[in-house]
Coordinates of C-alpha atoms and ligand atoms in Angstrom, one line a residue:
X220 CA 93.3 98.8 117.4
X221 CA 90.1 98.9 115.2
X222 CA 90.1 98.9 111.4
X223 CA 87.1 100.3 109.5
X224 CA 87.1 99.8 105.7
X225 CA 84.8 102.2 103.8
X226 CA 83.9 100.5 100.5
X227 CA 81.3 100.7 97.7
X228 CA 80.2 98.4 95.1
X229 CA 81.0 101.0 92.4
X230 CA 82.8 104.3 92.2
X231 CA 81.3 107.7 92.7
X232 CA 79.1 107.0 95.7
X233 CA 80.9 109.5 98.0
X234 CA 83.0 107.0 99.8
X235 CA 86.1 109.2 99.9
X236 CA 84.3 112.3 101.1
X237 CA 82.8 110.2 103.9
X238 CA 86.1 108.6 104.9
X239 CA 87.8 112.1 105.0
X240 CA 85.0 113.4 107.3
X241 CA 85.4 110.4 109.6
X242 CA 89.1 111.1 109.7
X243 CA 88.3 114.7 110.8
X244 CA 85.9 113.3 113.5
X245 CA 88.6 110.9 114.8
X246 CA 91.4 113.5 114.6
X247 CA 94.4 112.7 116.8
X248 CA 93.7 109.0 117.3
X249 CA 93.5 107.8 113.7
X250 CA 95.7 106.6 110.9
X251 CA 94.1 106.9 107.5
X252 CA 95.0 104.6 104.5
X253 CA 94.0 105.3 100.9
X254 CA 93.7 101.8 99.4
X255 CA 92.1 103.0 96.2
X256 CA 95.6 102.6 94.7
X257 CA 94.4 102.7 91.1
X258 CA 92.8 106.1 91.5
X259 CA 93.8 107.6 94.9
X260 CA 92.1 110.9 95.7
X261 CA 92.0 111.1 99.5
X262 CA 95.1 113.3 99.4
X263 CA 93.1 116.1 97.7
X264 CA 91.1 116.5 100.9
X265 CA 93.6 115.6 103.6
X266 CA 96.5 117.6 102.0
X267 CA 99.3 115.4 103.2
X268 CA 102.8 116.6 103.9
X269 CA 105.0 113.7 102.8
X270 CA 107.3 112.1 105.4
X271 CA 108.6 109.0 103.5
X272 CA 108.4 107.7 100.0
X273 CA 109.2 104.1 98.9
X274 CA 109.3 102.0 95.8
X275 CA 107.0 99.0 95.7
X276 CA 108.4 96.0 93.9
X277 CA 105.9 93.3 92.8
X278 CA 106.8 92.6 89.2
X279 CA 109.8 91.0 87.5
X280 CA 111.2 91.1 84.0
X281 CA 113.7 88.8 82.3
X282 CA 117.2 90.0 81.5
X283 CA 119.3 88.0 78.9
X284 CA 123.1 88.0 79.3
X285 CA 124.4 88.4 75.7
X286 CA 127.8 86.9 76.7
X287 CA 126.3 83.7 77.8
X288 CA 123.5 83.4 75.3
X289 CA 124.2 81.1 72.3
X290 CA 121.1 82.1 70.4
X291 CA 119.6 78.6 70.6
X292 CA 116.1 80.1 70.5
X293 CA 114.6 78.0 73.3
X294 CA 113.5 81.0 75.4
X295 CA 111.8 82.6 72.4
X296 CA 110.0 79.4 71.5
X297 CA 108.7 79.0 75.1
X298 CA 107.7 82.6 75.8
X299 CA 103.9 82.7 75.5
X300 CA 103.9 86.5 75.5
X301 CA 106.1 87.0 72.4
X302 CA 108.3 89.2 74.6
X303 CA 111.7 88.0 73.1
X304 CA 112.7 89.2 69.7
X305 CA 114.7 87.4 67.0
X306 CA 117.9 89.0 68.4
X307 CA 117.1 87.5 71.9
X308 CA 116.4 90.8 73.5
X309 CA 113.5 91.1 76.0
X310 CA 110.7 93.6 75.4
X311 CA 110.2 94.8 79.0
X312 CA 106.6 96.0 78.3
X313 CA 105.5 92.7 76.9
X314 CA 107.3 90.5 79.5
X315 CA 104.9 89.2 82.1
X316 CA 107.7 88.0 84.4
X317 CA 106.6 84.4 84.3
X318 CA 110.2 83.1 84.5
X319 CA 109.7 80.4 81.8
X320 CA 112.7 81.6 79.8
X321 CA 114.9 81.3 82.8
X322 CA 113.7 77.8 83.4
X323 CA 114.3 76.6 79.8
X324 CA 117.6 78.4 79.1
X325 CA 120.3 75.6 78.9
X326 CA 123.1 78.1 79.5
X327 CA 121.9 80.1 82.5
X328 CA 121.8 83.2 80.4
X329 CA 118.5 84.5 81.8
X330 CA 118.1 86.3 85.1
X331 CA 114.9 87.7 86.5
X332 CA 115.0 91.3 87.8
X333 CA 112.5 93.0 90.1
X334 CA 111.0 96.2 88.8
X335 CA 109.1 98.9 90.6
X336 CA 105.3 98.6 90.2
X337 CA 104.5 101.8 92.1
X338 CA 105.3 103.9 95.1
X339 CA 103.8 104.2 98.6
X340 CA 104.0 107.2 100.9
X341 CA 103.8 107.9 104.6
X342 CA 102.5 111.4 105.2
X343 CA 101.2 113.7 107.9
X344 CA 97.8 115.4 107.8
X345 CA 96.0 117.7 110.1
X346 CA 94.2 114.6 111.5
X347 CA 97.0 112.2 111.8
X348 CA 99.2 110.0 109.6
X349 CA 98.1 109.0 106.1
X350 CA 99.5 106.0 104.2
X351 CA 98.8 106.3 100.5
X352 CA 100.2 104.9 97.2
X353 CA 100.2 105.1 93.5
X354 CA 100.4 102.2 91.1
X355 CA 102.3 102.7 87.9
X356 CA 100.3 102.9 84.6
X357 CA 99.4 99.4 83.3
X358 CA 100.5 97.6 86.5
X359 CA 98.2 94.8 87.6
X360 CA 99.4 94.3 91.2
X361 CA 96.9 96.6 92.9
X362 CA 96.0 93.9 95.5
X363 CA 99.6 93.5 96.6
X364 CA 100.0 97.2 96.9
X365 CA 96.8 97.5 98.9
X366 CA 98.1 94.8 101.3
X367 CA 101.3 96.8 101.6
X368 CA 99.4 100.0 102.4
X369 CA 97.4 98.3 105.1
X370 CA 100.6 96.8 106.6
X371 CA 102.2 100.2 106.7
X372 CA 99.1 101.8 108.2
X373 CA 99.2 99.3 111.0
X374 CA 102.8 100.1 111.7
X375 CA 102.1 103.8 111.6
X376 CA 99.1 103.3 114.0
X377 CA 101.3 101.4 116.5
X378 CA 104.0 104.1 116.3
X379 CA 101.4 106.9 116.8
X380 CA 99.4 104.9 119.5
X381 CA 96.3 105.4 117.3
X382 CA 93.2 103.4 118.2
X383 CA 91.7 103.5 114.8
X384 CA 92.7 102.8 111.2
X385 CA 90.3 104.2 108.6
X386 CA 90.7 102.6 105.2
X387 CA 89.3 104.3 102.0
X388 CA 88.8 101.1 100.0
X389 CA 88.7 100.6 96.3
X390 CA 85.3 100.4 94.5
X391 CA 84.0 97.1 93.1
X392 CA 84.5 93.5 94.3
X393 CA 87.9 92.6 92.7
X394 CA 91.3 91.7 94.1
X395 CA 92.1 95.1 95.6
X396 CA 88.7 95.1 97.5
X397 CA 89.5 91.6 98.9
X398 CA 93.0 92.8 99.9
X399 CA 91.3 95.8 101.7
X400 CA 88.9 93.7 103.6
X401 CA 90.8 90.7 105.0
X402 CA 91.1 90.9 108.8
X403 CA 89.3 94.3 109.1
X404 CA 87.1 94.9 112.2
X405 CA 84.2 96.0 110.0
X406 CA 83.2 97.4 106.6
X407 CA 81.0 100.3 105.9
X408 CA 79.4 100.0 102.5
X409 CA 78.4 103.3 100.9
X410 CA 75.6 103.1 98.4
X411 CA 73.1 105.3 96.7
X412 CA 69.5 104.9 95.8
X413 CA 69.8 103.7 92.2
X414 CA 69.1 100.2 90.7
X415 CA 72.8 99.7 90.2
X416 CA 73.4 100.9 93.8
X417 CA 71.3 98.1 95.2
X418 CA 72.8 95.5 92.9
X419 CA 76.4 96.6 93.8
X420 CA 75.5 96.7 97.5
X421 CA 74.4 93.0 97.3
X422 CA 77.6 92.0 95.5
X423 CA 80.0 93.7 97.9
X424 CA 78.0 92.6 100.9
X425 CA 78.5 89.0 99.7
X426 CA 82.3 89.5 99.5
X427 CA 82.3 90.8 103.1
X428 CA 80.3 87.8 104.3
X429 CA 82.6 85.4 102.5
X430 CA 85.6 86.9 104.3
X431 CA 83.8 87.1 107.6
X432 CA 84.0 90.9 107.9
X433 CA 80.9 92.4 109.5
X434 CA 79.3 94.9 107.2
X435 CA 77.0 97.9 107.7
X436 CA 75.4 100.3 105.2
X437 CA 75.2 104.0 104.6
X438 CA 72.9 105.4 101.9
X439 CA 74.3 108.5 100.4
X440 CA 72.1 111.1 98.6
X441 CA 69.2 109.1 100.0
X442 CA 66.6 111.8 99.1
X443 CA 67.3 111.4 95.3
X444 CA 64.9 108.4 95.2
X445 CA 63.2 107.9 98.6
X446 CA 61.3 104.8 97.4
X447 CA 64.5 103.1 96.3
X448 CA 66.3 104.2 99.5
X449 CA 63.6 102.6 101.5
X450 CA 63.9 99.4 99.5
X451 CA 67.7 99.4 100.1
X452 CA 67.1 99.9 103.7
X453 CA 64.6 97.0 103.9
X454 CA 66.9 94.7 101.9
X455 CA 69.8 95.6 104.1
X456 CA 67.8 94.8 107.2
X457 CA 66.7 91.5 105.8
X458 CA 70.3 90.6 105.1
X459 CA 71.3 91.6 108.7
X460 CA 73.3 94.7 107.6
X461 CA 72.7 97.6 110.0
X462 CA 71.9 100.9 108.4
X463 CA 74.2 103.4 110.0
X464 CA 73.3 106.5 108.1
X465 CA 71.3 108.2 105.4
X466 CA 72.9 111.3 104.0
X467 CA 70.8 113.7 101.9
X468 CA 72.1 115.2 98.7
X469 CA 73.8 118.5 99.7
X470 CA 75.6 120.9 97.4
X471 CA 77.7 121.9 100.4
X472 CA 79.7 118.6 99.9
X473 CA 80.8 119.9 96.5
X474 CA 81.6 123.3 98.0
X475 CA 83.6 121.7 100.7
X476 CA 85.5 119.7 98.1
X477 CA 86.3 122.8 96.1
X478 CA 87.5 124.5 99.3
X479 CA 89.8 121.5 100.0
X480 CA 87.9 120.7 103.2
X481 CA 86.1 117.7 104.6
X482 CA 82.3 118.1 104.8
X483 CA 82.3 118.2 108.7
X484 CA 85.1 120.8 108.7
X485 CA 83.1 122.9 106.2
X486 CA 80.3 122.4 108.6
X487 CA 77.4 123.8 106.6
X488 CA 74.3 122.0 105.3
X489 CA 72.4 118.8 106.3
X490 CA 75.0 116.3 105.0
X491 CA 77.6 117.5 107.5
X492 CA 75.1 117.2 110.4
X493 CA 74.1 113.7 109.3
X494 CA 77.7 112.5 109.1
X495 CA 78.3 113.9 112.6
X496 CA 75.2 112.2 113.9
X497 CA 76.1 108.8 112.4
X498 CA 79.7 108.8 113.8
X499 CA 78.8 107.4 117.3
X500 CA 76.9 104.6 115.6
X501 CA 79.9 103.8 113.4
X502 CA 82.2 103.7 116.4
X503 CA 79.8 101.4 118.2
X504 CA 79.6 99.1 115.1
X505 CA 83.4 98.5 115.3
X506 CA 83.6 98.2 119.0
Ligands
SF4_638 S1 109.7 86.0 81.8 FE1 108.1 85.0 80.7 S2 107.1 86.6 79.6 FE2 109.1 87.4 80.2 S3 110.4 87.0 78.5 FE3 110.6 85.2 79.9 S4 109.1 83.8 79.2 FE4 108.6 85.7 78.2
SF4_639 S1 117.5 80.0 75.8 FE1 119.3 81.0 76.7 S2 120.9 80.6 75.3 FE2 119.0 80.1 74.2 S3 118.5 82.0 73.2 FE3 117.5 82.1 75.1 S4 118.9 83.2 76.5 FE4 120.0 82.5 74.7

């Protein structure tokens, strides 16, 4: 089973549109995972029909048992987040779940309770199963939820005898990106010809290298600045990153999105042709 993670150094490079088109090209033998759990949007294109829904527990909050509490104040004194008020009631929003109050309470009046940090879903799409998730507002456990989504995608792939897992990764280089990459067969970095595009490509390529995940590059909207696109291509080659595709700017991508279709399904314009042309190279890259 191969696992391709589509990532970008920053948001808005067209990573999700590309992943959705790849899912269309691999239909019937693919499981897709939306690991952009802070802002998931693959479902807009893949229109999943939900099969399962589960809570995701990654946080804890403290509960104080009023019958046991003697109001000694030790927990309040030790809480670095000012989450316990003068009546020894825990503010669930302020509580960071560090467990210090439980540790210092001399009367065993504090208990830690798991709380839901989000939800993950197993769904069916016209191309195969999709595992996706949604993190609750303000939650900071996106890396753990990404790891869960990938685990569930692997289970779904085994159950469906799928040979490929396509991961729509989060943008940037933070914890959720690292959680998306570990153990993957390869990463496709989607960039665009802008100064920040080159800078972000270098940063995310360094993360891939650090975690020993082979990386390749796709330049989206490559005709917006051909000189810079050429420079990105040369830099990528210098760094040993194969260039798997150059997709021109094409309004048909937007039209496809508005129509709720992937670019290759919509099938009009040069971008769709380019994505189809680059697909055999992508498969070869993760062989
Ligand atoms: S778990 Fe930590 S943050 Fe929460 S109330 Fe106890 S000491 Fe404060
Ligand atoms: S440390 Fe325990 S007994 Fe003391 S105020 Fe906190 S909960 Fe109550």
